Short mmCIF file of C-alpha atoms and ligand atoms in Angstrom, two decimals:
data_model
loop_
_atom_site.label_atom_id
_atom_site.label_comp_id
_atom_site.label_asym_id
_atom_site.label_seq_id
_atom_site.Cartn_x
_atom_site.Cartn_y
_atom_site.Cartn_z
CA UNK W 1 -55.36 37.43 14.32
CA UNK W 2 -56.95 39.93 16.25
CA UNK W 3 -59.88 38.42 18.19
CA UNK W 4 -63.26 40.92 17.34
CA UNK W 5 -64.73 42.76 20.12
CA UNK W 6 -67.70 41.06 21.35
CA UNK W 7 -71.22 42.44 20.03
CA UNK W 8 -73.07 44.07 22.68
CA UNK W 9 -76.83 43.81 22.52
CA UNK W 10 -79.25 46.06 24.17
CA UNK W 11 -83.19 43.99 24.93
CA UNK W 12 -86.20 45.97 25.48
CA UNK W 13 -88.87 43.61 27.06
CA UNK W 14 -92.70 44.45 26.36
CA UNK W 15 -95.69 42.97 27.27
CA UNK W 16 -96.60 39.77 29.40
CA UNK W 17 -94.29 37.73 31.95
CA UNK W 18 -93.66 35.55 28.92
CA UNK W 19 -91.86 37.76 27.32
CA UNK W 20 -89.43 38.66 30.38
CA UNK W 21 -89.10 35.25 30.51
CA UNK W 22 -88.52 34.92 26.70
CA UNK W 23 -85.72 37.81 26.80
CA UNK W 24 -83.61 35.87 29.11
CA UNK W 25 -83.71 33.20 26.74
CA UNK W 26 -82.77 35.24 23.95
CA UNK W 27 -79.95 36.52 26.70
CA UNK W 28 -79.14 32.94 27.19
CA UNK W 29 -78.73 32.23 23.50
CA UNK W 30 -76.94 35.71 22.61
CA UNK W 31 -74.30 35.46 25.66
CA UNK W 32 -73.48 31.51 24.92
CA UNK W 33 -72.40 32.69 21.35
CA UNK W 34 -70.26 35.24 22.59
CA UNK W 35 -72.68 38.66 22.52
CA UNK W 36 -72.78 40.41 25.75
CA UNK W 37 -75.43 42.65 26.47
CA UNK W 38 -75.34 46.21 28.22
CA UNK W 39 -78.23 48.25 29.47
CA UNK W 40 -77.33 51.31 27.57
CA UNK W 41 -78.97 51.46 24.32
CA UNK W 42 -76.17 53.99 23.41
CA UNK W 43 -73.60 51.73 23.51
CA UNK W 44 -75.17 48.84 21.88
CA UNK W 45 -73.96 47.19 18.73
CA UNK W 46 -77.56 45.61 18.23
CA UNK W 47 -81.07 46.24 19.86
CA UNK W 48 -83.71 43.77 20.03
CA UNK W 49 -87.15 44.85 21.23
CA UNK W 50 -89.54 41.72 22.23
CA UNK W 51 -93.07 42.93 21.53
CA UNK W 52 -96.20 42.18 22.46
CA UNK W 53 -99.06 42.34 20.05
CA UNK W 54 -101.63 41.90 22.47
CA UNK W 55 -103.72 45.09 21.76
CA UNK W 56 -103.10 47.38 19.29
CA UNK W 57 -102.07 50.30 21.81
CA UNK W 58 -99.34 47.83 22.86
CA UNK W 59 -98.30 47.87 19.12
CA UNK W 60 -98.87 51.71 19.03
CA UNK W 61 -96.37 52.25 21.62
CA UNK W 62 -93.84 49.76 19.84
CA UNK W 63 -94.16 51.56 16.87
CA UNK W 64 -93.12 54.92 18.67
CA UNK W 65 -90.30 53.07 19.85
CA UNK W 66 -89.37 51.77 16.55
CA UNK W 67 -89.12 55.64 15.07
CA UNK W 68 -86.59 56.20 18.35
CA UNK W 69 -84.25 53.56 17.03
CA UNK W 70 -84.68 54.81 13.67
CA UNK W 71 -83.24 58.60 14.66
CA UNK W 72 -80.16 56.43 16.47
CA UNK W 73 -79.69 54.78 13.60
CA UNK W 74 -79.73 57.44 11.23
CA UNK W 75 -76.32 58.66 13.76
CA UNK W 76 -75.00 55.19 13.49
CA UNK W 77 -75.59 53.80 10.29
CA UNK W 78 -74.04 50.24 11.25
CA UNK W 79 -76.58 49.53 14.10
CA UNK W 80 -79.11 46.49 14.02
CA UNK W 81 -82.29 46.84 14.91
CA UNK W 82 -84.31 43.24 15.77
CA UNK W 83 -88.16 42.65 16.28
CA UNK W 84 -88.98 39.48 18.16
CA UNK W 85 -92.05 38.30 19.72
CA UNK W 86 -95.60 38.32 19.40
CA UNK W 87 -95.63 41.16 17.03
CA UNK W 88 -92.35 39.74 14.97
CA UNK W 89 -95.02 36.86 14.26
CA UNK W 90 -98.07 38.81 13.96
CA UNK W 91 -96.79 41.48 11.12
CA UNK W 92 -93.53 39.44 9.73
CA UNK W 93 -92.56 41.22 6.84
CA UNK W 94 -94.77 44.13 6.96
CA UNK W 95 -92.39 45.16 9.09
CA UNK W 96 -89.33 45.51 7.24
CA UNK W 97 -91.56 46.66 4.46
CA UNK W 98 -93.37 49.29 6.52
CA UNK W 99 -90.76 50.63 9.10
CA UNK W 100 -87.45 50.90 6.73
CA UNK W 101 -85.52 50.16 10.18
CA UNK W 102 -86.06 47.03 11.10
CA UNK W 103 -83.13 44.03 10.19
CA UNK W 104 -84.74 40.89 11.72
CA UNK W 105 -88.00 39.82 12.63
CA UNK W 106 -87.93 37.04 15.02
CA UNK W 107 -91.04 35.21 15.75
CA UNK W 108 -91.32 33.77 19.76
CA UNK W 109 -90.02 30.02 18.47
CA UNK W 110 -87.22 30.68 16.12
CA UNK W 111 -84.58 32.68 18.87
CA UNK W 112 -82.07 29.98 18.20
CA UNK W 113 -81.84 31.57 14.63
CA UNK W 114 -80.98 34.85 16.43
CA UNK W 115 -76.91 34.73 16.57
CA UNK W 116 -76.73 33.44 12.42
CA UNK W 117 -79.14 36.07 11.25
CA UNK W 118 -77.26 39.03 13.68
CA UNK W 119 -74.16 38.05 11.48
CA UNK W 120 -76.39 38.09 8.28
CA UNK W 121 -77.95 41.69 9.28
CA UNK W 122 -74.37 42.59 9.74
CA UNK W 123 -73.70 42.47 6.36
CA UNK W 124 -76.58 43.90 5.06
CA UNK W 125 -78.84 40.97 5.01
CA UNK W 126 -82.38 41.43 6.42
CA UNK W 127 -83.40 38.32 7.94
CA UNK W 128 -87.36 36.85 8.80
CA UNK W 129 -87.47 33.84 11.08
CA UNK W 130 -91.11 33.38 12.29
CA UNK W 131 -91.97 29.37 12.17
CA UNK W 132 -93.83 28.32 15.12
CA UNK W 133 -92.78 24.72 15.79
CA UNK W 134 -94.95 22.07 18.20
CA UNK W 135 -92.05 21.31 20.04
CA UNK W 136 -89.68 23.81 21.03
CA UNK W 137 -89.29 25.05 24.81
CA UNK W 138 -85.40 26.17 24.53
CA UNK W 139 -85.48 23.56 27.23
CA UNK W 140 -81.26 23.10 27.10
CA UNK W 141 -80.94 26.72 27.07
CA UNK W 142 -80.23 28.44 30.47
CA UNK W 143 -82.30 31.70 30.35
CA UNK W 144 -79.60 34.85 31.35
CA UNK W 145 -81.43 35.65 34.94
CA UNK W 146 -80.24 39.00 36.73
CA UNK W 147 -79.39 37.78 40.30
CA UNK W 148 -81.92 39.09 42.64
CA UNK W 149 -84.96 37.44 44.76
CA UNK W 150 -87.50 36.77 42.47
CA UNK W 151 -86.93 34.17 38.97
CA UNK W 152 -89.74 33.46 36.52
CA UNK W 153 -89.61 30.17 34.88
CA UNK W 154 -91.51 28.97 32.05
CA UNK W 155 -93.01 25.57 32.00
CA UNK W 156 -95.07 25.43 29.22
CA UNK W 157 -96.02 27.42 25.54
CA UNK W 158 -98.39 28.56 23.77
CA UNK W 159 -102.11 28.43 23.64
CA UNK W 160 -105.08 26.33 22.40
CA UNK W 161 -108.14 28.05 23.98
CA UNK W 162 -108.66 29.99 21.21
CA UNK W 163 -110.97 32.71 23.22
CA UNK W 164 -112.23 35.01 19.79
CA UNK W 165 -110.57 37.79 20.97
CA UNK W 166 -107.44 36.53 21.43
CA UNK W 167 -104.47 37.06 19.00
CA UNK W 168 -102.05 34.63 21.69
CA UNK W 169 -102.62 31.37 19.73
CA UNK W 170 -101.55 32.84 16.24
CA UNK W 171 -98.17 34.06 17.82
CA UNK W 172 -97.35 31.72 20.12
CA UNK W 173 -98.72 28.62 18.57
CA UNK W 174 -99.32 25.40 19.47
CA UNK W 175 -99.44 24.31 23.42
CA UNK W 176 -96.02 22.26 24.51
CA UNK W 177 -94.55 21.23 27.92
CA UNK W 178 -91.32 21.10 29.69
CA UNK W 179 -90.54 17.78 30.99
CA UNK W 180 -91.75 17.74 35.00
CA UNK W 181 -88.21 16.48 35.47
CA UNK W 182 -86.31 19.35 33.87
CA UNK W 183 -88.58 22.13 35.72
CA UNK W 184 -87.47 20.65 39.08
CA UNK W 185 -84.28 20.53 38.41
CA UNK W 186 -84.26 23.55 36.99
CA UNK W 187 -86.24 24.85 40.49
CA UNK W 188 -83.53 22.79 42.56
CA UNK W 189 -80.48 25.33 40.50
CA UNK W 190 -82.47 28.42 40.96
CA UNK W 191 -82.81 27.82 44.76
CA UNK W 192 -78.97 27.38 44.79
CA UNK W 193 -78.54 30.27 43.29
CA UNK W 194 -80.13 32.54 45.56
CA UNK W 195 -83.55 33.07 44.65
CA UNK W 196 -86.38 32.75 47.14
CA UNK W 197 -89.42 33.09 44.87
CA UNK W 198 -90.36 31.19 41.56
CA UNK W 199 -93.09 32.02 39.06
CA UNK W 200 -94.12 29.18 36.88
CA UNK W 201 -95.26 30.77 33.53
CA UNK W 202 -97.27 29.54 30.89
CA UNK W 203 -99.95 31.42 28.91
CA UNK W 204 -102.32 28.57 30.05
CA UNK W 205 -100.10 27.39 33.18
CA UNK W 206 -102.72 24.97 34.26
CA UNK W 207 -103.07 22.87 31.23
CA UNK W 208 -99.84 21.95 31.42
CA UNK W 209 -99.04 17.83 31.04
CA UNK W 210 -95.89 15.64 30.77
CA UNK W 211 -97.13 12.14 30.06
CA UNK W 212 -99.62 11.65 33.01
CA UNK W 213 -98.19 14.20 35.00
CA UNK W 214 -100.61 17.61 35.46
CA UNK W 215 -100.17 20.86 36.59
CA UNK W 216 -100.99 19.79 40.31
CA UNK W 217 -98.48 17.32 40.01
CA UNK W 218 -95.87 19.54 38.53
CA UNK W 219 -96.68 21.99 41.73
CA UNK W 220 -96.56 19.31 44.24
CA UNK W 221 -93.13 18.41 42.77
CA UNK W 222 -91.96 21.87 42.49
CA UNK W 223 -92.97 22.89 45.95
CA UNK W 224 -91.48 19.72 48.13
CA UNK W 225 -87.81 20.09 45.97
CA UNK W 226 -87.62 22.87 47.43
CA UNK W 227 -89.46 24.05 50.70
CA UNK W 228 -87.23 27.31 50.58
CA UNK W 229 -88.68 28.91 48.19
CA UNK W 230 -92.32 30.22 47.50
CA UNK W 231 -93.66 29.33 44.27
CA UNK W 232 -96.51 31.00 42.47
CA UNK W 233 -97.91 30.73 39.27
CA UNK W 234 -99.65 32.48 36.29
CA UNK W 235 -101.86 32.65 34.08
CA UNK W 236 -104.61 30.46 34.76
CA UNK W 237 -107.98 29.34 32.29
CA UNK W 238 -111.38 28.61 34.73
CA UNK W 239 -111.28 25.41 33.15
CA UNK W 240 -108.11 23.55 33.89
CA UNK W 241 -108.22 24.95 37.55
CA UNK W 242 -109.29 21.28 38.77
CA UNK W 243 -109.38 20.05 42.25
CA UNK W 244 -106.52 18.34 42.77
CA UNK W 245 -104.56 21.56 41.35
CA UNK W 246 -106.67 23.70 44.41
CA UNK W 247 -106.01 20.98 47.11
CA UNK W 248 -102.46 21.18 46.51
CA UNK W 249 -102.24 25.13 46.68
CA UNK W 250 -104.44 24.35 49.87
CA UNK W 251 -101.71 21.90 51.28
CA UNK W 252 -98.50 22.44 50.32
CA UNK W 253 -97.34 25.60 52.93
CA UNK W 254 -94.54 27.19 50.59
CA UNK W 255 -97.26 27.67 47.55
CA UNK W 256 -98.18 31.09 47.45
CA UNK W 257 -101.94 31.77 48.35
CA UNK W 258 -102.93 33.51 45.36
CA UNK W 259 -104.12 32.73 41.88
CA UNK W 260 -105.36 35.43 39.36
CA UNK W 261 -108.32 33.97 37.55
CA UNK W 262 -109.27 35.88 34.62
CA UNK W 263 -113.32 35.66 34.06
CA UNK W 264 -113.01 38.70 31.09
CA UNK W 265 -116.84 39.50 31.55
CA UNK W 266 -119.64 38.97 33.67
CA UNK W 267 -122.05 38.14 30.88
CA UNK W 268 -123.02 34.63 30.03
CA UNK W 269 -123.92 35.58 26.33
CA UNK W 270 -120.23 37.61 26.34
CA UNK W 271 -118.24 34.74 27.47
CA UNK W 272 -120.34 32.57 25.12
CA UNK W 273 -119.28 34.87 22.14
CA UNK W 274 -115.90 34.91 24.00
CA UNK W 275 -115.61 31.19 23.23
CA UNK W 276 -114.50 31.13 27.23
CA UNK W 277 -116.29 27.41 27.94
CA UNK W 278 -117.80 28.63 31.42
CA UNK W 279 -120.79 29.72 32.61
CA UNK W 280 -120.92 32.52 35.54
CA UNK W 281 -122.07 30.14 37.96
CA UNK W 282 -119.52 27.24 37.19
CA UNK W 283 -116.91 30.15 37.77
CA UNK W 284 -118.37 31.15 41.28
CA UNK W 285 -118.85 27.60 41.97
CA UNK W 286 -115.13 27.57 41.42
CA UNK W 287 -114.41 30.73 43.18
CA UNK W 288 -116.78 29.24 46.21
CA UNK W 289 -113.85 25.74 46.35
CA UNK W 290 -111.33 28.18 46.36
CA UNK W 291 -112.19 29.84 49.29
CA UNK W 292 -113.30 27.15 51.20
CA UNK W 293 -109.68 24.80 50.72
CA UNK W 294 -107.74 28.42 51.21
CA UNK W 295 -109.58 30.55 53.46
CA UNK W 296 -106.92 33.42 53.05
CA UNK W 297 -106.51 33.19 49.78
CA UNK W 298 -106.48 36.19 47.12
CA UNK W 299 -107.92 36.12 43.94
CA UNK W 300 -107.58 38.34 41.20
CA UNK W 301 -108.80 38.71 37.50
CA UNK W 302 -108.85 40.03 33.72
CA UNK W 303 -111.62 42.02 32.10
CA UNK W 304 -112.42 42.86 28.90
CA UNK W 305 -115.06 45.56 28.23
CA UNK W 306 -116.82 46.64 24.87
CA UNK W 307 -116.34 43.37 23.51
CA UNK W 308 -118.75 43.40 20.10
CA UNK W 309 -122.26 43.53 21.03
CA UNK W 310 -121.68 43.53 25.09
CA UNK W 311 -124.64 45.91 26.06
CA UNK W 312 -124.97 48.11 29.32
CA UNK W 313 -126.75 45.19 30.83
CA UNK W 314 -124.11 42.59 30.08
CA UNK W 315 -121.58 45.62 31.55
CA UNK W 316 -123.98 45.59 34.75
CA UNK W 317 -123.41 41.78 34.96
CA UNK W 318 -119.76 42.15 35.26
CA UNK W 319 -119.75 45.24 38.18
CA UNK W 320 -122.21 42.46 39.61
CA UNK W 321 -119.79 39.75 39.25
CA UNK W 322 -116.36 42.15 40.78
CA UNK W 323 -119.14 42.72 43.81
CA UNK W 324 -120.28 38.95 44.04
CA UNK W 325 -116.89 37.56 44.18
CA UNK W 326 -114.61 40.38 45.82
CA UNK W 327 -111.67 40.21 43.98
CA UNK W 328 -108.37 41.68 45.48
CA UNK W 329 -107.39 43.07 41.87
CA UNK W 330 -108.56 43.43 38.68
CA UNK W 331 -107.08 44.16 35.29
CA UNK W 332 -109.25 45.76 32.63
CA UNK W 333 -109.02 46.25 29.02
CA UNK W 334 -110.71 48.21 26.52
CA UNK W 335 -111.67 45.60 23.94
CA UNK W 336 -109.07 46.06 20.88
CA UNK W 337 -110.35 43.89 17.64
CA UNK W 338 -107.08 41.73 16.24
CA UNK W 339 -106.81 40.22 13.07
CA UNK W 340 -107.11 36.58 12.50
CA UNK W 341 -109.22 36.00 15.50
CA UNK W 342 -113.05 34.97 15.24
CA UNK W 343 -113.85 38.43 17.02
CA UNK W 344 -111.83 40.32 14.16
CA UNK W 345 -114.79 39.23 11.72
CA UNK W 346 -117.59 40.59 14.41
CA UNK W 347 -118.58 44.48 13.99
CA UNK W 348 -116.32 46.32 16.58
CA UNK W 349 -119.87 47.48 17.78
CA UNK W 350 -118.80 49.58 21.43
CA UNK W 351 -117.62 53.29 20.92
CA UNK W 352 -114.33 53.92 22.10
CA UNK W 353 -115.74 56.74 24.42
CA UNK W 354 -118.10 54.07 25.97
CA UNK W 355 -115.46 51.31 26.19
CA UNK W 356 -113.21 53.55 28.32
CA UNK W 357 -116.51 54.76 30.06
CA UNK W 358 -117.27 51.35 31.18
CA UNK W 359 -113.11 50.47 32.28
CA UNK W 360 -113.53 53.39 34.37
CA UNK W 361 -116.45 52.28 36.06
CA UNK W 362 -114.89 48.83 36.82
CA UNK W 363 -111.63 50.10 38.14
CA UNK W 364 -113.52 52.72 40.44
CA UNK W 365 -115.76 49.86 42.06
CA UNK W 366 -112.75 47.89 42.22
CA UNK W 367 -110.29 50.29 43.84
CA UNK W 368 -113.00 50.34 46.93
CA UNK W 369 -113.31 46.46 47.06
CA UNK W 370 -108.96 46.54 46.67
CA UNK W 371 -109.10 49.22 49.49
CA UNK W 372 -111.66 47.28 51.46
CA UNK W 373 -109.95 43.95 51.72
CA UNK W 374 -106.93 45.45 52.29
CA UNK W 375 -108.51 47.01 55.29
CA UNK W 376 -109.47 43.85 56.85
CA UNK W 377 -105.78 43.23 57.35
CA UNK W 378 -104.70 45.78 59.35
CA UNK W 379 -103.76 44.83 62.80
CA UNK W 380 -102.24 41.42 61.73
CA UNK W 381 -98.77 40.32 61.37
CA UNK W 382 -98.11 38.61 58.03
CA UNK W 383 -95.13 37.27 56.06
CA UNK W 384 -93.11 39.21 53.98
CA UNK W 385 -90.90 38.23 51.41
CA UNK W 386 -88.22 41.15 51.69
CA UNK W 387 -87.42 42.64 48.11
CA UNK W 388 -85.50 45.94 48.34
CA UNK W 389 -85.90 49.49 49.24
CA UNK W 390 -88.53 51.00 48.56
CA UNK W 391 -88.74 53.13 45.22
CA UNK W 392 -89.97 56.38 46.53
CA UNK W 393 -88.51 56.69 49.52
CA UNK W 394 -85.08 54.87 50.60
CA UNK W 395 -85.96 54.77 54.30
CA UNK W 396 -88.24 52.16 53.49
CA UNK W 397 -88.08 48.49 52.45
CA UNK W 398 -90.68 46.81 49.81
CA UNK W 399 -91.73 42.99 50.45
CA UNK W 400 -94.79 41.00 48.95
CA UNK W 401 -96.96 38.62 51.29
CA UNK W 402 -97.76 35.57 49.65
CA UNK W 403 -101.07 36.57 48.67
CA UNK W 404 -99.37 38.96 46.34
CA UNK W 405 -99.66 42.07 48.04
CA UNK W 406 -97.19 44.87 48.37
CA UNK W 407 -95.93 46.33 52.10
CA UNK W 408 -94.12 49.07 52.93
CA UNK W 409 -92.01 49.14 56.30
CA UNK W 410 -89.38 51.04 57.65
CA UNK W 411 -86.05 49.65 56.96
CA UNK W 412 -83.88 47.72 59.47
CA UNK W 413 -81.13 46.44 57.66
CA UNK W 414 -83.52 43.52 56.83
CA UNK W 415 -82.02 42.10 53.77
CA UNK W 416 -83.41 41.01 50.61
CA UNK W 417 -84.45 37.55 50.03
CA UNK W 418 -85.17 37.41 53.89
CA UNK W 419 -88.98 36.88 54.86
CA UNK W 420 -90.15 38.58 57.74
CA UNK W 421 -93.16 38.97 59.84
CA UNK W 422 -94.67 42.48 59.21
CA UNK W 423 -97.35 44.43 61.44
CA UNK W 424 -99.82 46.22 59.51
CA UNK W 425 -100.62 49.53 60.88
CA UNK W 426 -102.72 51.15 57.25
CA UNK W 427 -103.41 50.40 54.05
CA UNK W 428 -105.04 51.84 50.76
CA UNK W 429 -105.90 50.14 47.51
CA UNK W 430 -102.33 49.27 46.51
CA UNK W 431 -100.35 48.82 49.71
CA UNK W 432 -100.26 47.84 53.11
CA UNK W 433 -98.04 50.01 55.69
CA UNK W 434 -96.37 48.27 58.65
CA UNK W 435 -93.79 47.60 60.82
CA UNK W 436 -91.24 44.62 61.02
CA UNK W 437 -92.84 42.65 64.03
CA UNK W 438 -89.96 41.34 65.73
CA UNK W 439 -88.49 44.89 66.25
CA UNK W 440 -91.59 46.38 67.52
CA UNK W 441 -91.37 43.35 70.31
CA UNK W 442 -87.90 44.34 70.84
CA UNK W 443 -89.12 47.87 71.57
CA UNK W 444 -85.98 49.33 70.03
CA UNK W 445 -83.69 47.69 72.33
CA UNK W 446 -81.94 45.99 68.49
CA UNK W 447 -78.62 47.13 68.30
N1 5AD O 1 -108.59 43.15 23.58
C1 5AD O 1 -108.54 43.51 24.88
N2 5AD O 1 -108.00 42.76 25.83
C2 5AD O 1 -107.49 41.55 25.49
N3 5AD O 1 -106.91 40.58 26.21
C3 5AD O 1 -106.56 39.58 25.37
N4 5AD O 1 -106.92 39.88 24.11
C4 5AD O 1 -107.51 41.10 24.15
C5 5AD O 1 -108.10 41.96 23.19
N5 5AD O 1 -108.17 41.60 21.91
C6 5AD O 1 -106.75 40.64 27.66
C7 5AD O 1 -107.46 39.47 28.34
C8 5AD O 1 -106.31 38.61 28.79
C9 5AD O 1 -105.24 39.64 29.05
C10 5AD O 1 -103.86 39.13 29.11
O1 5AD O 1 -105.39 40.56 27.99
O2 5AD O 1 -108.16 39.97 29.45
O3 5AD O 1 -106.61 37.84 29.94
FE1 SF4 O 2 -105.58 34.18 24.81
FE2 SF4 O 2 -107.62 32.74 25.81
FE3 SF4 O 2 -105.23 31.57 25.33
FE4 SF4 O 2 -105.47 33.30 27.36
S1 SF4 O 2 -106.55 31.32 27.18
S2 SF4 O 2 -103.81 33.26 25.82
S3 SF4 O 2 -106.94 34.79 26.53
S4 SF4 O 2 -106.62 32.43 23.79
#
């Protein structure tokens, strides 16, 4: 018997670190069956995109993609087309009803399904797997990593916070933890392997819990395994950051420096509506520990502006807050209304116009706060974790400190995975510009 030709399957990633993280399960899954994946959608047998259904100009976009694999298809009849993720679980069979190109649609806890209904598309079968389940966290299946210096890791799934605006809980389901045991172990393998900097994941990383373990104790455990390796962590709610969780960021030297915090307005009435379960001044009371048990440490946050009924004042409250606390980035969002959530049944009441009026405002002020604390740095020698040359220029290396920001520096021959000790001579917003330290004490004498 002739032994078939492996399937090769082509994975677009959209969306959150989750979903990176997701689509080297689904590599995981796909290779342990016998599929091997390529990077060139040309040659691919099957493509999977996993989408994100976040907003609905993330959907948009997916959409646009969708029609692209629909013109390949319409060339090669025999090719499968597969929607996983958040919008696999959000629109289920809409889309096979609505797109006329889709095969699967695989919802974020049903990937094990993946290799039986590939076979079933193959012979014409469409296939819908989008169960969430309580329990699963593929935690026997070893995600399909690309070697390199950075690994995320998820830890835990899914989300009960149930802010209104948020369309997360619907597609991910349920919240669920890894065993602490199996995430160090898993941490102890990664190390081995190469990697020199670990992102726990979860889209509520700090509510994590195994038994009476927390997520300080999971970070405690993480971080002594393996003193290597930095470890950082996203995303975190306002209310699970407790203070054991910030005394062991504060104490434990190989735990990155820098949490991103989103706050998503400014407004105590907003965040009410928000169903966020903090006040402004618990959150700067938090912000205020922070800072004192990690003086260096850099915070940065989400916004969300033109939720329903958020007025210019409650807008004014949030520029207020980004000047208050000083963030070192922020991300902000045009409020997008999603179905099922409370804020769905709430009029959409901000023009668009005004919406992207208001985003503009908030980036501005917070591009000269970025450039400002960026600024303060210059002159000082920090650590950089050494990633790889630079993208615009291959004279230059690219390395993160581990307060998350990016530096730029000449390259010599430093390699990746190696952490260095940079000068910083400038900066702007997004970057800081240096040298590496211990060559400018050499004075060029370096071979
Ligand atoms: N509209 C706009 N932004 C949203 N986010 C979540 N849901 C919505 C929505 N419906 C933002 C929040 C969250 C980030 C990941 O996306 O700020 O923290
Ligand atoms: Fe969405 Fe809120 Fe859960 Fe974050 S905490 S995923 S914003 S519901």
């Amino acid at each position: 018997m002739i032994t078939p030709v492996s399937k090769r399957v082509y994975i677009e990633t959209y969306g959150c670190q989750m979903n990176l993280a997701d689509s080297e399960v689904v590599g995981g899954i796909l290779v342990k069956e016998g599929y091997s994946l390529t990077q060139d959608m040309s040659e691919a047998d099957v493509v999977l995109v996993n989408t994100c259904a976040i907003r609905d100009n993330a959907e948009q976009r997916i959409h646009g993609r969708l029609g692209l694999f629909s013109r390949e298809r319409r060339k090669r009849p025999e090719l499968i087309v597969g929607v996983l993720g958040c919008m696999a679980e959000r629109l289920r069979t809409r889309l096979v009803e609505e797109t006329r190109v889709v095969d699967l649609v695989v919802g974020p806890d049903e990937y094990r399904k993946l290799p039986a209904l590939i076979d079933l598309a193959a012979e014409g079968e469409q296939g819908i797997a989008v169960r969430l389940s309580r329990v699963e966290n593929y935690e026997d299946i070893a995600p399909l990593r690309k070697k390199g210096v950075s690994a995320w890791l998820s830890v835990m799934r899914g989300c009960d916070k149930f802010c209104s605006f948020c369309v997360v809980p619907f597609t991910r389901g349920r919240e669920r933890s890894r065993p602490l045991s199996g995430v160090v172990e898993e941490v102890r393998g990664l190390a081995a392997e190469g990697f020199r900097e670990i992102t726990l994941l979860g889209q509520n990383v700090n509510s994590y819990r195994d038994g009476d373990h927390d997520f300080a104790d999971l970070m405690q455990q993480v971080a002594r395994a393996e003193r290597g390796v930095r470890i950082r962590f996203t995303t975190s709610h306002p209310q699970d950051m407790s203070d054991r969780l910030i005394e062991v960021i504060a104490s434990e030297p190989n735990i990155c420096e820098y949490i991103h915090l989103p706050v998503q307005s400014g407004s105590d009435r907003i965040l009410s509506l928000m169903n966020r379960s903090y006040s402004i001044d618990h959150y700067l009371g938090l912000v205020e520990k922070i800072r004192q048990a990690i003086p260096s440490v850099s915070l940065s946050t989400d916004i969300i502006s033109g939720f329903p009924t958020e007025t210019e004042a409650d807008h004014r409250e949030t520029m207020d807050l980004l000047r208050t606390v000083g963030y070192d980035g922020a991300y902000t969002f045009k409020y997008s209304a999603r179905e099922h959530t409370k804020a769905w049944e709430m009029r959409d009441t901000v023009r668009e116009e005004e919406k992207g009026a208001r985003v503009f405002e908030i980036t501005t002020l917070q591009h000269e706060i970025s450039a400002r604390r960026n600024e303060r740095l210059v002159g000082t020698d920090l650590d950089v974790l050494v990633e790889g040359p630079s993208r615009k220029r291959d004279d230059f290396l690219v390395g993160r400190t581990g307060t998350n920001r990016t530096v730029v520096f000449p390259n010599g021959n430093e390699t990746a995975g190696e952490t260095i000790a940079v000068r910083i001579l400038r900066s702007n917003a997004a970057t800081l510009f240096g040298e590496n330290a211990a060559g400018r004490l050499a004075g060029g004498e370096a071979a």
